[in-house]
Short mmCIF file of C-alpha atoms and ligand atoms in Angstrom, two decimals:
data_model
loop_
_atom_site.label_atom_id
_atom_site.label_comp_id
_atom_site.label_asym_id
_atom_site.label_seq_id
_atom_site.Cartn_x
_atom_site.Cartn_y
_atom_site.Cartn_z
CA MET A 9 -171.26 -35.70 -130.14
CA SER A 10 -172.73 -33.11 -132.35
CA VAL A 11 -172.87 -33.17 -136.11
CA LYS A 12 -169.52 -31.91 -137.74
CA LYS A 13 -169.70 -28.21 -138.61
CA ASP A 14 -167.63 -26.03 -140.77
CA ARG A 15 -164.29 -25.12 -139.32
CA GLU A 16 -163.80 -21.49 -138.22
CA ASN A 17 -161.88 -19.00 -140.27
CA TRP A 18 -159.95 -15.75 -139.70
CA GLY A 19 -161.84 -12.54 -140.20
CA SER A 20 -159.10 -10.83 -141.94
CA ARG A 21 -155.56 -11.16 -143.05
CA LEU A 22 -154.29 -8.43 -140.66
CA GLY A 23 -156.12 -10.42 -137.96
CA ILE A 24 -154.04 -13.79 -138.69
CA ILE A 25 -150.87 -11.69 -139.08
CA MET A 26 -151.52 -10.11 -135.64
CA ALA A 27 -152.36 -13.43 -134.10
CA VAL A 28 -149.20 -15.18 -135.25
CA ALA A 29 -147.13 -12.09 -134.38
CA GLY A 30 -149.00 -12.02 -131.17
CA SER A 31 -147.96 -15.81 -130.52
CA ALA A 32 -144.49 -14.92 -131.41
CA VAL A 33 -144.02 -11.75 -129.44
CA GLY A 34 -143.88 -12.72 -125.88
CA LEU A 35 -141.83 -12.93 -122.70
CA GLY A 36 -138.97 -14.37 -124.81
CA ASN A 37 -138.65 -11.02 -126.65
CA PHE A 38 -138.28 -8.71 -123.84
CA LEU A 39 -136.61 -10.93 -121.19
CA ARG A 40 -135.18 -14.11 -122.66
CA PHE A 41 -133.56 -12.52 -125.65
CA PRO A 42 -131.47 -9.73 -123.93
CA VAL A 43 -130.31 -12.13 -121.23
CA GLN A 44 -129.06 -14.70 -123.87
CA ALA A 45 -127.48 -12.02 -126.02
CA ALA A 46 -125.66 -10.50 -123.06
CA ASN A 47 -124.45 -13.85 -121.75
CA ASN A 48 -123.46 -15.29 -125.16
CA GLY A 49 -121.01 -12.97 -126.59
CA GLY A 50 -122.95 -9.87 -127.00
CA GLY A 51 -122.95 -8.44 -130.48
CA ALA A 52 -121.35 -11.84 -131.68
CA PHE A 53 -124.41 -13.52 -130.36
CA MET A 54 -126.23 -11.83 -133.41
CA ILE A 55 -124.18 -13.78 -135.91
CA PRO A 56 -125.46 -17.15 -134.88
CA TYR A 57 -128.92 -15.63 -134.26
CA LEU A 58 -129.21 -14.10 -137.74
CA VAL A 59 -127.87 -17.33 -139.34
CA SER A 60 -130.37 -19.45 -137.43
CA LEU A 61 -133.08 -16.80 -138.40
CA LEU A 62 -132.48 -17.00 -142.10
CA LEU A 63 -131.88 -20.66 -142.23
CA LEU A 64 -134.23 -22.26 -139.57
CA GLY A 65 -136.78 -19.57 -138.26
CA ILE A 66 -137.95 -17.89 -141.57
CA PRO A 67 -138.14 -21.49 -143.35
CA LEU A 68 -140.15 -23.07 -140.45
CA MET A 69 -142.36 -20.08 -140.45
CA TRP A 70 -143.24 -20.87 -143.94
CA ILE A 71 -143.38 -24.52 -143.64
CA GLU A 72 -145.89 -24.17 -140.78
CA TRP A 73 -148.11 -21.75 -142.60
CA THR A 74 -148.02 -23.73 -145.61
CA ALA A 75 -148.62 -27.15 -143.90
CA GLY A 76 -151.29 -25.84 -141.54
CA ARG A 77 -153.36 -24.28 -144.39
CA PHE A 78 -152.85 -27.54 -146.31
CA GLY A 79 -154.00 -29.71 -143.34
CA GLY A 80 -156.81 -27.35 -142.64
CA GLY A 81 -158.23 -28.13 -146.09
CA PHE A 82 -158.76 -31.73 -144.81
CA GLY A 83 -160.39 -30.41 -141.68
CA HIS A 84 -157.33 -31.06 -139.51
CA GLY A 85 -155.92 -28.30 -137.37
CA THR A 86 -153.26 -30.08 -135.41
CA ALA A 87 -150.05 -32.00 -136.31
CA PRO A 88 -151.43 -35.48 -136.06
CA GLY A 89 -154.02 -35.08 -138.85
CA ILE A 90 -151.67 -32.47 -140.68
CA PHE A 91 -148.87 -34.92 -140.82
CA ASN A 92 -151.21 -37.77 -141.95
CA SER A 93 -152.60 -35.53 -144.66
CA MET A 94 -149.08 -34.96 -145.87
CA TRP A 95 -148.14 -38.65 -145.81
CA GLU A 96 -151.32 -40.65 -145.95
CA LYS A 97 -149.77 -43.92 -146.49
CA ASN A 98 -147.86 -43.93 -143.33
CA ARG A 99 -149.67 -45.34 -140.30
CA PHE A 100 -147.24 -43.99 -137.82
CA ILE A 101 -146.56 -40.31 -138.60
CA LYS A 102 -149.70 -39.22 -136.88
CA TYR A 103 -148.18 -40.24 -133.51
CA PHE A 104 -145.18 -37.91 -134.15
CA GLY A 105 -147.74 -35.22 -134.34
CA VAL A 106 -148.68 -35.69 -130.97
CA ILE A 107 -145.78 -33.40 -129.88
CA GLY A 108 -147.51 -30.79 -131.57
CA ILE A 109 -150.29 -30.80 -129.08
CA PHE A 110 -148.33 -32.02 -126.12
CA GLY A 111 -145.55 -29.33 -126.34
CA PRO A 112 -147.94 -26.33 -126.41
CA ILE A 113 -149.70 -27.72 -123.35
CA VAL A 114 -146.52 -28.06 -121.40
CA ILE A 115 -145.48 -24.58 -122.11
CA PHE A 116 -148.87 -23.30 -121.38
CA ILE A 117 -148.75 -24.82 -117.88
CA TYR A 118 -145.88 -22.59 -116.49
CA TYR A 119 -146.33 -19.66 -119.06
CA ALA A 120 -149.76 -18.82 -117.85
CA TYR A 121 -148.70 -18.68 -114.46
CA ILE A 122 -145.75 -16.37 -115.09
CA GLU A 123 -147.99 -14.17 -117.13
CA SER A 124 -150.21 -13.76 -114.05
CA TRP A 125 -147.08 -12.31 -112.16
CA LEU A 126 -147.19 -9.62 -114.83
CA LEU A 127 -150.80 -8.69 -114.21
CA ALA A 128 -150.17 -8.67 -110.55
CA TYR A 129 -147.07 -6.43 -111.06
CA SER A 130 -149.02 -4.05 -113.27
CA PHE A 131 -151.46 -3.57 -110.39
CA PHE A 132 -148.65 -3.09 -107.94
CA SER A 133 -147.20 -0.36 -110.06
CA LEU A 134 -150.37 1.50 -110.04
CA THR A 135 -151.00 1.20 -106.36
CA GLY A 136 -147.51 2.50 -105.60
CA LYS A 137 -146.56 -0.67 -103.93
CA LEU A 138 -143.39 -1.37 -106.19
CA SER A 139 -141.99 2.15 -105.75
CA SER A 140 -142.12 1.86 -101.97
CA LEU A 141 -139.86 -1.19 -101.68
CA GLU A 142 -136.37 -0.39 -100.80
CA GLY A 143 -133.29 -1.73 -102.64
CA GLN A 144 -132.46 -5.02 -104.34
CA ALA A 145 -133.06 -7.02 -101.10
CA GLY A 146 -136.61 -5.20 -100.69
CA MET A 147 -137.49 -5.97 -104.19
CA GLN A 148 -136.34 -9.57 -104.02
CA SER A 149 -137.98 -10.46 -100.93
CA PHE A 150 -141.29 -9.04 -102.12
CA LEU A 151 -141.09 -11.20 -105.28
CA SER A 152 -140.22 -14.39 -103.23
CA ALA A 153 -142.99 -13.69 -100.91
CA TYR A 154 -145.47 -13.23 -103.71
CA GLN A 155 -144.39 -16.31 -105.24
CA GLY A 156 -145.00 -18.14 -101.90
CA LEU A 157 -141.36 -19.19 -101.50
CA VAL A 158 -140.90 -17.18 -98.12
CA SER A 159 -143.30 -15.52 -95.94
CA ASN A 160 -142.74 -12.09 -94.73
CA GLU A 161 -144.22 -8.63 -94.06
CA HIS A 162 -145.36 -8.43 -97.75
CA PHE A 163 -147.22 -11.72 -98.11
CA SER A 164 -147.78 -14.74 -95.99
CA GLY A 165 -148.87 -17.39 -98.38
CA ILE A 166 -149.83 -17.72 -101.99
CA GLY A 167 -153.13 -16.16 -101.73
CA THR A 168 -152.53 -12.95 -103.80
CA ALA A 169 -150.55 -14.86 -106.43
CA TYR A 170 -153.31 -17.28 -106.65
CA LEU A 171 -155.94 -14.65 -107.18
CA PHE A 172 -154.05 -13.15 -110.14
CA PHE A 173 -153.51 -16.62 -111.36
CA LEU A 174 -157.26 -17.29 -111.47
CA ILE A 175 -157.93 -13.91 -113.08
CA THR A 176 -155.34 -14.72 -115.92
CA PHE A 177 -156.64 -18.13 -116.39
CA VAL A 178 -160.20 -17.13 -116.73
CA VAL A 179 -159.36 -14.43 -119.22
CA ASN A 180 -157.41 -16.92 -121.24
CA THR A 181 -160.29 -19.46 -121.30
CA TRP A 182 -162.69 -16.70 -122.10
CA VAL A 183 -160.74 -15.54 -125.20
CA ILE A 184 -160.29 -18.97 -126.30
CA TYR A 185 -164.01 -19.62 -125.82
CA LYS A 186 -164.81 -16.80 -127.92
CA GLY A 187 -163.13 -18.46 -130.78
CA ILE A 188 -160.57 -17.88 -133.59
CA SER A 189 -162.04 -14.52 -135.11
CA GLY A 190 -164.30 -13.56 -132.27
CA GLY A 191 -161.69 -14.20 -129.49
CA ILE A 192 -158.03 -14.58 -130.47
CA GLU A 193 -158.11 -12.32 -133.52
CA LYS A 194 -160.05 -9.47 -131.75
CA LEU A 195 -157.73 -9.52 -128.70
CA CYS A 196 -154.64 -9.58 -130.98
CA LYS A 197 -155.75 -6.63 -132.99
CA TRP A 198 -155.75 -4.29 -130.20
CA ALA A 199 -153.34 -5.79 -127.79
CA MET A 200 -150.42 -5.90 -130.41
CA PRO A 201 -150.66 -2.30 -131.29
CA VAL A 202 -150.90 -1.33 -127.63
CA LEU A 203 -147.89 -3.41 -126.64
CA LEU A 204 -145.87 -2.19 -129.51
CA VAL A 205 -146.59 1.35 -128.68
CA PHE A 206 -145.68 0.79 -124.98
CA GLY A 207 -142.40 -1.02 -126.15
CA VAL A 208 -141.44 2.11 -128.49
CA ILE A 209 -142.12 4.50 -125.45
CA LEU A 210 -140.26 2.37 -123.14
CA ALA A 211 -137.26 2.09 -125.59
CA VAL A 212 -137.08 5.78 -126.43
CA ARG A 213 -137.22 6.51 -122.66
CA VAL A 214 -134.11 4.19 -122.10
CA LEU A 215 -132.36 5.45 -125.31
CA THR A 216 -132.71 9.07 -124.02
CA LEU A 217 -131.33 8.33 -120.51
CA GLY A 218 -127.78 9.61 -121.38
CA THR A 219 -125.68 9.65 -118.17
CA PRO A 220 -128.21 9.82 -115.25
CA ASP A 221 -125.49 10.10 -112.62
CA PRO A 222 -122.77 12.87 -113.61
CA ALA A 223 -120.56 11.47 -110.89
CA LYS A 224 -120.28 8.19 -112.71
CA PRO A 225 -119.56 9.36 -116.47
CA GLY A 226 -118.82 5.75 -117.54
CA TRP A 227 -122.33 4.65 -116.48
CA ASN A 228 -123.85 5.93 -119.80
CA LEU A 229 -126.14 4.84 -122.41
CA ALA A 230 -123.58 4.37 -125.01
CA ASN A 231 -121.54 2.05 -122.83
CA GLY A 232 -124.78 0.18 -121.85
CA LEU A 233 -125.58 -0.38 -125.52
CA GLY A 234 -121.97 -1.32 -126.03
CA PHE A 235 -122.07 -3.91 -123.28
CA LEU A 236 -125.04 -5.69 -125.11
CA TRP A 237 -123.74 -5.30 -128.65
CA ASN A 238 -120.04 -5.16 -128.62
CA PRO A 239 -119.05 -8.43 -130.36
CA ASP A 240 -116.98 -11.04 -128.72
CA PHE A 241 -115.86 -13.04 -131.76
CA SER A 242 -114.37 -15.82 -129.53
CA ALA A 243 -117.80 -16.88 -128.66
CA LEU A 244 -118.52 -17.94 -132.26
CA LYS A 245 -116.34 -20.99 -131.60
CA ASN A 246 -118.43 -22.27 -128.72
CA SER A 247 -121.22 -24.71 -129.93
CA LYS A 248 -123.19 -23.64 -126.88
CA VAL A 249 -123.66 -20.20 -128.20
CA TRP A 250 -124.88 -21.70 -131.32
CA LEU A 251 -127.28 -23.93 -129.51
CA ALA A 252 -128.46 -20.76 -127.40
CA ALA A 253 -129.02 -18.70 -130.47
CA ALA A 254 -130.97 -21.38 -132.35
CA GLY A 255 -132.98 -22.20 -129.28
CA GLN A 256 -133.95 -18.46 -128.94
CA VAL A 257 -134.99 -18.29 -132.62
CA PHE A 258 -137.30 -21.26 -132.22
CA PHE A 259 -138.68 -19.91 -128.93
CA THR A 260 -139.23 -16.39 -129.99
CA LEU A 261 -141.01 -17.20 -133.31
CA SER A 262 -143.24 -19.96 -131.69
CA VAL A 263 -142.15 -22.48 -134.34
CA GLY A 264 -141.36 -26.04 -134.18
CA ILE A 265 -144.09 -26.64 -131.60
CA GLY A 266 -147.46 -26.96 -133.56
CA VAL A 267 -149.12 -23.65 -132.86
CA ILE A 268 -148.56 -21.98 -136.00
CA LEU A 269 -149.77 -24.98 -137.78
CA THR A 270 -152.93 -24.73 -135.88
CA TYR A 271 -153.43 -20.91 -136.55
CA ALA A 272 -152.71 -21.31 -140.34
CA SER A 273 -155.25 -24.23 -140.44
CA TYR A 274 -158.02 -21.74 -140.14
CA LEU A 275 -156.83 -19.85 -143.45
CA LYS A 276 -158.83 -20.50 -146.59
CA LYS A 277 -157.41 -22.37 -149.40
CA HIS A 278 -156.13 -19.52 -151.34
CA ASN A 279 -155.14 -16.98 -148.56
CA ASP A 280 -151.45 -15.96 -148.98
CA VAL A 281 -149.05 -17.53 -146.65
CA ALA A 282 -145.58 -16.47 -148.12
CA LEU A 283 -145.94 -12.66 -147.41
CA SER A 284 -148.01 -13.10 -144.32
CA GLY A 285 -145.53 -15.71 -142.74
CA LEU A 286 -142.67 -13.27 -143.57
CA THR A 287 -144.64 -10.38 -142.09
CA SER A 288 -145.39 -12.06 -138.84
CA ALA A 289 -141.79 -13.05 -138.46
CA SER A 290 -140.52 -9.47 -139.08
CA THR A 291 -142.81 -8.01 -136.62
CA ASN A 292 -141.43 -10.41 -134.04
CA GLU A 293 -137.87 -9.37 -134.97
CA PHE A 294 -138.65 -5.78 -134.67
CA ALA A 295 -140.04 -6.34 -131.09
CA GLU A 296 -137.15 -8.71 -130.09
CA VAL A 297 -133.99 -7.06 -131.51
CA ILE A 298 -134.89 -3.43 -131.59
CA LEU A 299 -137.23 -3.12 -128.68
CA GLY A 300 -136.17 -5.98 -126.67
CA GLY A 301 -132.41 -5.13 -127.09
CA SER A 302 -133.07 -1.44 -126.18
CA ILE A 303 -134.71 -1.77 -122.74
CA VAL A 304 -133.65 -3.91 -119.95
CA ILE A 305 -129.97 -4.47 -120.52
CA PRO A 306 -129.05 -0.84 -121.48
CA ALA A 307 -131.18 0.56 -118.61
CA ALA A 308 -129.57 -1.73 -116.10
CA PHE A 309 -126.19 -0.71 -117.18
CA VAL A 310 -126.81 2.92 -116.83
CA PHE A 311 -128.22 2.48 -113.29
CA PHE A 312 -125.99 -0.29 -111.81
CA GLY A 313 -122.74 0.16 -113.65
CA PRO A 314 -120.25 -2.11 -115.51
CA GLU A 315 -119.47 -4.27 -112.63
CA GLN A 316 -123.03 -5.05 -111.53
CA ILE A 317 -124.50 -5.57 -114.79
CA VAL A 318 -122.54 -8.92 -115.35
CA ASN A 319 -124.37 -10.30 -112.24
CA VAL A 320 -127.66 -8.72 -113.13
CA ALA A 321 -127.41 -10.46 -116.67
CA GLN A 322 -126.36 -13.82 -115.22
CA SER A 323 -129.14 -13.78 -112.44
CA GLY A 324 -131.58 -14.51 -115.25
CA ALA A 325 -134.68 -13.19 -116.97
CA PHE A 326 -136.94 -13.22 -114.00
CA ASN A 327 -134.71 -11.12 -111.94
CA LEU A 328 -134.16 -8.81 -114.57
CA GLY A 329 -137.85 -8.28 -115.14
CA PHE A 330 -139.21 -8.40 -111.68
CA VAL A 331 -136.32 -7.14 -109.59
CA THR A 332 -134.07 -4.93 -111.66
CA MET A 333 -136.58 -3.19 -113.83
CA PRO A 334 -138.77 -2.02 -111.00
CA LEU A 335 -135.57 -0.52 -109.12
CA ILE A 336 -134.80 1.35 -112.21
CA PHE A 337 -138.17 2.85 -112.58
CA GLN A 338 -137.86 3.97 -108.97
CA LYS A 339 -134.99 6.28 -110.22
CA ILE A 340 -136.77 7.99 -113.08
CA ALA A 341 -139.55 10.54 -113.11
CA TRP A 342 -142.94 9.03 -113.68
CA GLY A 343 -141.52 5.88 -112.82
CA SER A 344 -144.89 4.30 -111.71
CA VAL A 345 -146.26 5.12 -115.20
CA PHE A 346 -143.28 3.51 -116.89
CA ALA A 347 -143.51 0.57 -114.49
CA PHE A 348 -147.13 0.03 -115.44
CA MET A 349 -146.27 0.25 -119.18
CA TRP A 350 -143.57 -2.34 -118.79
CA PHE A 351 -145.55 -4.89 -116.84
CA MET A 352 -148.76 -4.28 -118.93
CA LEU A 353 -146.65 -4.73 -122.19
CA LEU A 354 -145.19 -8.11 -120.75
CA PHE A 355 -148.81 -9.06 -119.73
CA LEU A 356 -150.17 -8.45 -123.20
CA ALA A 357 -147.27 -10.13 -124.99
CA GLY A 358 -147.84 -13.10 -122.51
CA ILE A 359 -151.54 -13.52 -123.16
CA THR A 360 -151.36 -13.20 -126.76
CA SER A 361 -148.92 -16.16 -126.65
CA SER A 362 -150.71 -18.24 -124.13
CA ILE A 363 -153.88 -18.27 -126.23
CA SER A 364 -151.96 -19.61 -129.05
CA LEU A 365 -150.46 -22.43 -126.74
CA ALA A 366 -153.96 -23.42 -125.78
CA GLN A 367 -155.40 -23.61 -129.35
CA PRO A 368 -153.84 -26.82 -130.69
CA ALA A 369 -155.49 -28.91 -127.87
CA ILE A 370 -158.70 -27.11 -128.42
CA SER A 371 -158.46 -27.71 -132.27
CA PHE A 372 -157.49 -31.22 -131.65
CA LEU A 373 -160.75 -32.02 -129.68
CA GLU A 374 -162.96 -30.00 -132.09
CA ASP A 375 -161.51 -31.40 -135.25
CA GLU A 376 -160.82 -35.02 -134.43
CA PHE A 377 -163.68 -35.81 -131.77
CA ASN A 378 -166.29 -33.43 -133.14
CA VAL A 379 -167.04 -31.93 -129.83
CA THR A 380 -168.36 -28.41 -129.66
CA LYS A 381 -166.09 -25.30 -128.86
CA LYS A 382 -167.68 -25.20 -125.45
CA GLU A 383 -167.00 -28.76 -124.51
CA ALA A 384 -163.44 -28.50 -125.81
CA VAL A 385 -162.73 -25.37 -123.87
CA MET A 386 -164.12 -27.01 -120.76
CA ILE A 387 -162.02 -30.06 -121.13
CA PHE A 388 -158.90 -28.02 -121.84
CA ALA A 389 -159.51 -25.67 -119.01
CA THR A 390 -160.29 -28.38 -116.36
CA VAL A 391 -157.13 -30.38 -117.38
CA THR A 392 -154.65 -27.58 -117.54
CA PHE A 393 -156.04 -25.87 -114.35
CA VAL A 394 -155.09 -29.06 -112.53
CA LEU A 395 -151.62 -29.29 -114.18
CA CYS A 396 -151.00 -25.51 -113.56
CA GLN A 397 -151.06 -26.33 -109.79
CA ALA A 398 -147.64 -27.78 -110.13
CA SER A 399 -146.18 -24.57 -111.44
CA VAL A 400 -147.97 -22.53 -108.74
CA PHE A 401 -147.08 -24.83 -105.90
CA LEU A 402 -143.98 -26.44 -106.68
CA LEU A 403 -141.99 -23.50 -108.25
CA GLY A 404 -139.36 -23.73 -105.72
CA HIS A 405 -138.60 -27.51 -106.64
CA GLY A 406 -137.42 -26.93 -110.22
CA VAL A 407 -140.58 -28.16 -111.88
CA VAL A 408 -141.06 -24.98 -114.06
CA ASP A 409 -137.45 -25.30 -115.31
CA GLU A 410 -138.31 -28.98 -115.97
CA LEU A 411 -141.43 -28.20 -118.03
CA ASP A 412 -139.43 -25.53 -119.80
CA PHE A 413 -136.82 -28.14 -120.78
CA TRP A 414 -139.29 -30.59 -122.33
CA GLY A 415 -141.87 -28.17 -123.61
CA GLY A 416 -139.83 -25.14 -124.53
CA THR A 417 -136.56 -26.84 -125.88
CA PHE A 418 -136.56 -30.58 -126.47
CA CYS A 419 -139.94 -30.58 -128.31
CA LEU A 420 -139.00 -27.80 -130.44
CA VAL A 421 -135.86 -29.14 -131.89
CA LEU A 422 -137.42 -32.66 -132.29
CA PHE A 423 -140.72 -31.54 -133.81
CA ALA A 424 -139.03 -29.04 -136.12
CA THR A 425 -136.81 -31.77 -137.55
CA ILE A 426 -139.70 -34.16 -137.98
CA GLU A 427 -141.89 -31.56 -139.74
CA THR A 428 -139.12 -30.16 -142.04
CA ILE A 429 -138.09 -33.56 -143.24
CA LEU A 430 -141.67 -34.51 -143.82
CA PHE A 431 -142.38 -31.34 -145.56
CA SER A 432 -139.46 -31.33 -147.98
CA TRP A 433 -138.71 -35.04 -148.40
CA VAL A 434 -141.91 -36.90 -147.93
CA PHE A 435 -144.46 -34.32 -149.14
CA GLY A 436 -141.80 -33.41 -151.63
CA ILE A 437 -140.17 -30.01 -152.09
CA ASP A 438 -141.66 -29.42 -155.72
CA ARG A 439 -145.21 -29.87 -154.38
CA ALA A 440 -144.29 -28.08 -151.22
CA TRP A 441 -143.04 -25.11 -153.17
CA ASP A 442 -146.20 -24.86 -155.18
CA GLU A 443 -148.30 -25.07 -152.15
CA MET A 444 -146.36 -22.33 -150.74
CA HIS A 445 -146.94 -20.15 -153.60
CA SER A 446 -150.61 -20.86 -154.03
CA GLY A 447 -152.48 -17.54 -153.35
CA ALA A 448 -148.97 -16.09 -152.49
CA ASP A 449 -148.49 -12.27 -152.67
CA ILE A 450 -144.70 -12.64 -153.05
CA ARG A 451 -142.48 -15.04 -154.77
CA ILE A 452 -140.00 -16.47 -152.26
CA PRO A 453 -136.59 -16.35 -153.62
CA LYS A 454 -135.66 -19.58 -155.37
CA LEU A 455 -132.63 -19.95 -153.15
CA TYR A 456 -135.01 -21.01 -150.46
CA LYS A 457 -136.31 -23.92 -152.34
CA TYR A 458 -132.74 -25.28 -151.63
CA VAL A 459 -132.38 -24.17 -148.10
CA ILE A 460 -135.52 -25.68 -147.14
CA LYS A 461 -134.84 -29.00 -148.93
CA TYR A 462 -131.06 -29.45 -147.73
CA VAL A 463 -129.90 -26.72 -145.27
CA THR A 464 -132.73 -26.47 -142.95
CA PRO A 465 -132.86 -30.40 -142.38
CA LEU A 466 -129.22 -30.73 -142.12
CA PHE A 467 -128.77 -27.84 -139.73
CA LEU A 468 -131.67 -29.32 -137.61
CA VAL A 469 -130.17 -32.64 -137.38
CA VAL A 470 -126.67 -31.39 -136.55
CA LEU A 471 -128.43 -29.18 -133.82
CA LEU A 472 -130.49 -32.07 -132.56
CA VAL A 473 -127.19 -34.28 -132.05
CA PHE A 474 -125.18 -31.45 -130.61
CA TRP A 475 -128.03 -30.49 -128.32
CA LEU A 476 -128.65 -34.06 -127.09
CA LEU A 477 -124.79 -34.40 -126.39
CA GLN A 478 -124.30 -31.13 -124.63
CA GLN A 479 -127.48 -30.41 -122.89
CA GLY A 480 -130.13 -33.21 -123.44
CA ILE A 481 -128.40 -36.14 -122.05
CA PRO A 482 -127.03 -34.29 -118.90
CA THR A 483 -130.43 -32.95 -118.12
CA VAL A 484 -131.99 -36.12 -118.64
CA LEU A 485 -129.72 -37.79 -116.12
CA MET A 486 -130.53 -34.83 -113.75
CA SER A 487 -126.89 -33.75 -113.41
CA GLY A 488 -126.62 -30.85 -111.18
CA VAL A 489 -130.26 -31.28 -109.79
CA PRO A 490 -130.29 -30.89 -105.94
CA ASP A 491 -131.31 -33.97 -104.21
CA ALA A 492 -134.21 -32.39 -102.71
CA ASN A 493 -135.73 -31.67 -106.23
CA ARG A 494 -135.04 -35.06 -107.59
CA TYR A 495 -138.41 -36.49 -106.52
CA PHE A 496 -140.47 -33.52 -108.07
CA ILE A 497 -138.47 -33.89 -111.19
CA LEU A 498 -139.38 -37.52 -111.51
CA MET A 499 -142.84 -37.08 -110.78
CA THR A 500 -142.99 -34.37 -113.33
CA ARG A 501 -141.52 -36.59 -115.89
CA LEU A 502 -143.92 -39.33 -115.09
CA VAL A 503 -146.87 -36.92 -115.50
CA LEU A 504 -145.46 -35.78 -118.89
CA PHE A 505 -144.97 -39.21 -120.09
CA GLY A 506 -148.69 -39.99 -119.06
CA MET A 507 -149.81 -37.00 -121.06
CA VAL A 508 -147.84 -38.19 -124.19
CA ALA A 509 -149.22 -41.62 -123.88
CA LEU A 510 -152.70 -40.43 -123.39
CA LEU A 511 -152.62 -38.17 -126.30
CA ALA A 512 -151.26 -41.00 -128.47
CA VAL A 513 -154.18 -43.16 -127.34
CA LEU A 514 -156.48 -40.19 -128.24
CA VAL A 515 -155.23 -40.17 -131.72
CA ASN A 516 -155.55 -43.89 -132.08
CA ILE A 517 -159.39 -43.67 -131.09
CA ALA A 518 -159.91 -40.67 -133.42
CA TRP A 519 -158.60 -42.55 -136.34
CA ARG A 520 -160.16 -45.84 -135.64
CA HIS A 521 -163.43 -43.97 -135.36
CA ARG A 522 -162.83 -42.31 -138.67
CA ALA A 523 -162.05 -45.62 -140.34
CA GLN A 524 -165.12 -47.33 -138.91
CA LYS A 525 -167.21 -44.29 -140.31
CA LYS A 526 -165.71 -44.80 -143.74
CA THR A 527 -166.65 -48.41 -143.85
CA THR A 528 -170.24 -48.02 -142.65
N1 PFF B 616 -142.92 -17.00 -128.68
C1 PFF B 616 -143.13 -16.84 -127.35
C2 PFF B 616 -142.24 -15.95 -126.63
O1 PFF B 616 -141.25 -15.32 -127.34
O2 PFF B 616 -142.49 -15.55 -125.41
C3 PFF B 616 -143.25 -18.10 -126.59
C4 PFF B 616 -144.03 -19.04 -127.21
C5 PFF B 616 -145.37 -19.02 -127.42
C6 PFF B 616 -143.37 -20.21 -127.52
C7 PFF B 616 -145.91 -19.90 -128.20
C8 PFF B 616 -143.89 -21.30 -128.27
C9 PFF B 616 -145.26 -21.21 -128.55
F1 PFF B 616 -146.02 -22.00 -129.23
#
């Protein structure tokens, strides 16, 4: 172990805002959001979505920026240490912080693989491969063969997908290795503007589609937007819709999982968090509601019509992205260029998110075990590379869905509840409020002091209970899981449990070392 060095810092304010926005803007904005909105009441979905954004998303953004910067001041970049600095007297709170390293690793394991499909599809757009495939069936069989689920004239085996996975994995590892300002910040500072420009170009293209087929006057853009945005107010009575909206807000903002804590821990003591947190959240919402809402669903409606669109929306985010969109690009002029922009946009959105998922584990090793960046990255890359094999080879056995359930849903709600209560009630809202405003460039409306103290925690607890009853318990009991997948799901859970246990042991070791050092 080497001698403890100073922690890294962000190079500029724009840099960290772009990095946090980069983490937030991801596949969730362009694929998950439109599908959730279309399937959960259309325009009415936006009511619970907005309520969740104002009462959960934005408060959590501020909480994580503030708590992260606070913990960073004590040399901690991850939840175990940050929680411990906020509640020094409690011996157990650091173990709850394990979720803030575990959750991001779990998401990383499947997210990085899906990201690699996007790189591959950007390439297939350029080579003309995608434009040569015929119809829905052709596009679908290409995707399934690429994923190694079937073998046909396109691919026999997982080789090509594996190659793109390797490239994606190496690029991720390289960026993380280059560090906070030299890697993450540098990448996000160019990738974010590029992806936003691509998003605007695609949205404008879709919004100027009009009525592409004059023989079908009803298949027009206005109706396409209407399909997504016309409100079905009866959906508001359904608690599932509220859960879906809140879940989307967490996922899209990257809050409730620990990554923003880690990013914020590299701020300096008096760097602003209030305005920066709000700016990164707003950038994400622009990319989600304006761009994400204007691309896939309206475009699919215009080309597939009112009857098909329901199936398309229900077939899920992957089908929409990898099957429906390339079919649409076949029908418009310069389709290959637009297809490239679409997949490149998603790839850039993906990589700026996956590097943020990797950082908590790296910071944990560096901060708590005093290992060098190089060693930390090597350990992380080796472990996650092995774990990623499950996503690659067991995709057809429900493993990715299982990882998404634990990492992308369960951990978010649980971790958010713990950190909010810790922040407002244990650390104390008065101290927290002062901390939030130290170095701040805006004053947060006073109302939010009460929201963060009462409304956010209460909302979270209610959400947690409803979520457990409606989705958590049935999923844990594997209801609806085909028999053939049960073994794989069980094994996945075993491995995940092992990971939590190992991380808890590591926390224990780190703190014991620290205590020993203090006494010697
Ligand atoms: N916010 C990302 C998206 O919308 O795709 C996903 C994500 C990244 C979730 C990082 C959580 C996270 F920590």
